[in-house]
XYZ file of C-alpha atoms in Angstrom:
278
model
C -2.575 -20.496 -106.713
C -2.880 -16.953 -108.086
C -5.711 -14.517 -107.918
C -6.790 -10.939 -108.348
C -7.606 -8.730 -105.376
C -11.356 -8.125 -105.954
C -12.240 -6.110 -102.918
C -11.109 -5.060 -99.444
C -13.710 -5.517 -96.760
C -11.987 -3.675 -93.889
C -11.284 0.055 -93.838
C -7.677 1.270 -93.455
C -6.793 1.695 -89.813
C -9.610 -0.509 -88.406
C -9.004 -3.463 -86.203
C -9.900 -7.079 -86.890
C -9.980 -10.395 -85.077
C -8.355 -13.718 -85.891
C -9.809 -15.589 -88.906
C -11.923 -12.569 -89.900
C -12.354 -12.088 -93.693
C -10.640 -8.819 -94.725
C -10.517 -9.163 -98.541
C -11.813 -11.174 -101.507
C -9.536 -12.822 -104.078
C -10.923 -13.667 -107.514
C -9.071 -16.753 -108.887
C -11.370 -17.135 -111.870
C -10.179 -13.860 -113.296
C -6.609 -15.018 -113.376
C -7.613 -18.267 -115.192
C -9.426 -16.285 -117.839
C -6.531 -13.918 -118.351
C -4.059 -16.844 -118.712
C -6.379 -18.666 -121.202
C -6.831 -15.518 -123.330
C -3.126 -14.879 -123.444
C -2.329 -18.370 -124.505
C -4.975 -18.364 -127.271
C -4.140 -14.957 -128.827
C -0.798 -13.393 -127.952
C -0.956 -9.587 -128.002
C 0.713 -7.939 -130.921
C 3.656 -5.652 -130.301
C 1.742 -2.690 -131.505
C -1.254 -3.275 -129.203
C -1.680 -0.328 -126.875
C -1.125 -1.011 -123.244
C -4.174 -0.362 -121.157
C -3.883 2.391 -118.744
C -3.936 1.349 -115.065
C -7.328 1.800 -113.436
C -7.672 4.972 -111.463
C -7.579 4.275 -107.696
C -10.933 4.473 -106.140
C -11.065 7.252 -103.626
C -11.108 5.860 -100.147
C -12.381 8.949 -98.457
C -15.930 7.693 -98.477
C -14.980 4.435 -96.802
C -12.484 6.016 -94.391
C -14.510 8.911 -93.400
C -15.682 8.530 -89.823
C -13.343 5.665 -89.086
C -11.618 6.027 -85.738
C -7.969 5.153 -85.296
C -7.302 2.488 -82.629
C -6.214 4.925 -79.887
C -9.142 7.213 -80.747
C -11.603 4.292 -80.706
C -10.471 3.280 -77.271
C -10.742 6.879 -75.992
C -14.231 7.174 -77.469
C -15.355 3.988 -75.747
C -13.941 5.196 -72.421
C -15.854 8.443 -72.761
C -18.992 6.826 -74.291
C -18.789 8.945 -77.476
C -20.651 7.916 -80.611
C -18.731 7.824 -83.880
C -21.028 10.353 -85.528
C -20.541 12.915 -82.722
C -16.814 13.298 -83.333
C -15.736 15.027 -86.608
C -12.576 13.492 -88.069
C -9.703 15.737 -89.108
C -7.250 13.012 -90.085
C -6.468 11.719 -93.524
C -9.638 10.951 -95.543
C -11.770 12.074 -92.564
C -10.380 9.590 -90.025
C -10.995 10.268 -86.381
C -7.767 10.878 -84.459
C -7.032 10.912 -80.761
C -6.831 14.677 -80.873
C -10.317 14.801 -82.347
C -11.702 12.754 -79.464
C -9.917 14.875 -76.851
C -11.394 17.989 -78.509
C -14.850 16.471 -78.446
C -14.517 15.484 -74.827
C -13.435 19.029 -73.964
C -16.491 20.469 -75.783
C -18.823 18.061 -74.076
C -19.880 16.030 -77.091
C -20.680 12.942 -75.126
C -23.388 10.801 -76.692
C -26.668 10.480 -74.864
C -26.811 7.594 -72.451
C -28.119 4.444 -74.000
C -31.512 3.308 -72.652
C -30.984 0.465 -70.220
C -33.117 -2.542 -71.161
C -33.912 -4.561 -68.056
C -32.820 -8.156 -68.312
C -35.454 -10.852 -67.743
C -35.392 -12.209 -64.265
C -33.658 -15.554 -63.970
C -35.762 -18.134 -62.296
C -34.180 -19.271 -59.055
C -33.031 -22.844 -59.066
C -33.889 -25.123 -56.223
C -30.792 -25.537 -53.986
C -31.808 -28.916 -52.656
C -30.695 -30.100 -49.251
C -27.975 -28.003 -47.547
C -27.319 -29.794 -44.307
C -25.539 -28.049 -41.405
C -24.321 -29.319 -38.079
C -23.795 -27.127 -35.053
C -21.178 -28.422 -32.634
C -20.420 -26.521 -29.370
C -16.818 -25.599 -28.885
C -14.841 -27.062 -26.074
C -13.801 -24.699 -23.283
C -10.235 -24.905 -24.540
C -11.107 -23.991 -28.162
C -13.451 -21.237 -26.995
C -10.654 -19.697 -24.844
C -8.117 -19.966 -27.690
C -10.530 -18.161 -30.036
C -11.199 -15.571 -27.349
C -7.523 -14.993 -26.735
C -6.720 -14.668 -30.445
C -9.373 -11.984 -30.855
C -8.269 -10.227 -27.714
C -4.621 -10.315 -28.941
C -5.506 -8.828 -32.272
C -7.479 -6.019 -30.588
C -4.951 -5.144 -27.891
C -1.551 -5.895 -29.394
C 0.497 -3.952 -31.939
C 0.976 -6.576 -34.709
C 4.147 -6.125 -36.771
C 6.772 -8.279 -38.463
C 10.535 -7.746 -38.538
C 13.422 -10.008 -39.530
C 16.847 -9.997 -37.931
C 19.612 -12.539 -38.743
C 21.820 -13.925 -35.959
C 24.880 -16.146 -35.950
C 23.671 -19.443 -34.513
C 27.026 -21.212 -34.980
C 28.171 -20.747 -31.319
C 24.818 -22.067 -29.984
C 24.925 -24.985 -32.391
C 28.504 -25.842 -31.379
C 27.700 -25.641 -27.654
C 24.616 -27.806 -28.109
C 26.517 -30.401 -30.030
C 29.356 -30.435 -27.487
C 27.178 -30.842 -24.378
C 24.132 -32.645 -25.807
C 24.978 -36.144 -24.603
C 26.245 -35.041 -21.202
C 23.217 -32.720 -20.673
C 20.780 -35.493 -21.430
C 22.450 -38.024 -19.150
C 22.583 -35.504 -16.307
C 19.041 -34.028 -16.572
C 17.101 -36.707 -18.404
C 15.970 -34.339 -21.201
C 17.492 -33.261 -24.498
C 19.083 -29.872 -24.936
C 17.043 -28.133 -27.622
C 17.135 -24.676 -29.139
C 14.047 -23.359 -27.353
C 15.848 -23.033 -23.993
C 18.403 -20.814 -25.743
C 15.579 -18.799 -27.290
C 13.823 -18.318 -23.996
C 17.025 -17.184 -22.265
C 17.742 -14.711 -25.186
C 14.171 -13.387 -25.030
C 14.346 -12.855 -21.276
C 17.684 -11.004 -21.636
C 16.211 -8.761 -24.359
C 12.997 -8.081 -22.371
C 15.061 -6.933 -19.390
C 16.907 -4.558 -21.653
C 13.755 -3.254 -23.313
C 10.969 -3.598 -20.602
C 8.337 -1.955 -22.829
C 8.262 -5.108 -24.882
C 7.307 -7.022 -21.750
C 4.468 -4.568 -20.986
C 0.774 -4.560 -21.805
C -1.878 -1.861 -22.258
C -4.829 -1.525 -20.019
C -7.133 1.343 -21.108
C -4.975 4.468 -21.109
C -2.219 2.901 -18.965
C 0.882 0.888 -19.787
C 1.498 -1.951 -17.305
C 5.216 -2.860 -17.049
C 5.416 -6.428 -15.749
C 8.240 -7.215 -13.294
C 8.100 -10.905 -14.190
C 8.727 -12.851 -17.396
C 6.060 -15.346 -18.333
C 7.088 -16.703 -21.767
C 4.557 -18.427 -23.974
C 5.894 -21.380 -25.956
C 3.992 -22.446 -29.086
C 3.392 -26.245 -28.996
C 1.585 -28.366 -31.551
C -1.300 -30.552 -30.436
C -3.896 -32.769 -32.190
C -6.371 -29.919 -31.934
C -4.007 -27.296 -33.257
C -1.327 -24.910 -31.989
C -1.466 -24.032 -28.348
C 0.686 -21.648 -26.247
C 1.309 -22.747 -22.675
C 3.165 -20.321 -20.415
C 6.553 -20.835 -18.699
C 6.119 -18.794 -15.510
C 9.067 -16.786 -14.133
C 11.354 -17.962 -16.972
C 14.022 -15.580 -15.774
C 14.495 -17.687 -12.675
C 14.871 -20.960 -14.527
C 17.998 -22.668 -15.907
C 18.345 -24.437 -19.244
C 17.359 -27.796 -17.777
C 14.294 -26.488 -15.980
C 13.136 -24.777 -19.255
C 13.660 -27.889 -21.346
C 11.752 -30.084 -18.801
C 8.849 -27.638 -18.759
C 8.679 -27.576 -22.546
C 8.806 -31.395 -22.679
C 5.958 -31.481 -20.098
C 3.869 -29.018 -22.097
C 4.441 -31.051 -25.195
C 3.217 -34.272 -23.618
C 0.207 -32.538 -22.046
C -0.725 -30.996 -25.382
C -0.464 -34.402 -27.110
C -2.717 -35.929 -24.407
C -5.139 -32.991 -24.369
C -4.525 -32.268 -20.681
C -3.330 -28.616 -20.796
C -5.453 -26.477 -18.579
C -6.732 -23.012 -19.325
C -4.635 -21.593 -16.501
C -1.491 -22.984 -18.173
C -2.250 -21.053 -21.322
C -3.281 -17.704 -19.818
C -1.323 -14.605 -18.844
C 1.900 -14.738 -20.844
C 3.920 -11.503 -21.302
C 5.849 -12.629 -24.354
C 5.516 -15.595 -26.754
C 8.042 -17.607 -28.907
C 7.297 -19.888 -31.806
C 10.163 -22.001 -33.201
C 8.597 -22.122 -36.695
C-alpha cells in the first residue's frame, strides 16, 4: 500500500529501540488524491503547485545530543540543558560535552529517594548436620593448609621423550612381573628420575624452617594414591636406596592400604618431594 509521510516522531540523530514508532504514514490522503485525479484530470494549463517549504528543524533538533555526546553526558551526570549545543541546528556534540566537563557544568546530584524496605521472607527449616572429621581427614586438611603456607607454589611444563621408557617397559614387562610378582609401571621410573634430579638440585629437596633452609640428606618421595575418601599421599622412605621392584611393590602396598582405609598418619607424613601421575 502507499501513503504520505505525515510526521516524524524522532529527532534527527536520536536513538530508538526495536518496534518503536518513529513516523506516521497517512494512507487516506493517498486514496483521496487518487480519487480526485481519476474524477477530474488536471488540464495541461493548470499551474503546478509549488513544493511546500521545508519546516525548520532547528527547534526540534536544538538540545538533542548526538549518540557519543549522550553517552559522555550520562557518564559525567550532565543534564541536557546544562550543555549548549554548537552542532548543526543546535545539536550537542562530543566536543560540547568535553567543554562542559572542563568548565565544571555537572548537573546537581539527584535526590536519592529511599526505597521501601522489603519485608523479609520466612526461610523455613534450614537443617544442618555437624559430623566430626576422622583423624585422617583432619591431618590431610592440616597438611594442605600447612603446605600452602610454607611451600612456594608454582606450575611449569616440560616435555620429555617417553619412547625409550615405554619401549623398555614393553620389553621387560612380562619378565619383570614373573620375577618380582608385581607389574612394571611408570611410577617407578618417575620416582627414580625425581631422585636423580633432586640429587642434582638439592634445594628442591629442602624445606624452610623460620629463617633457615633445611637441606635433607634423604629422599622421601610422596606418591599420590586414590582412595574411597579422596586422594592421599603416602611416603616412600629412602627412595634413593630402592630398586624398581621395591618401588613398585611399595606403591602397590600403598594402593591396597588406601583402598582398605588402613593407611596410617605416619605413612603420610614427612615427605620431601611428591609425585602425582595425573
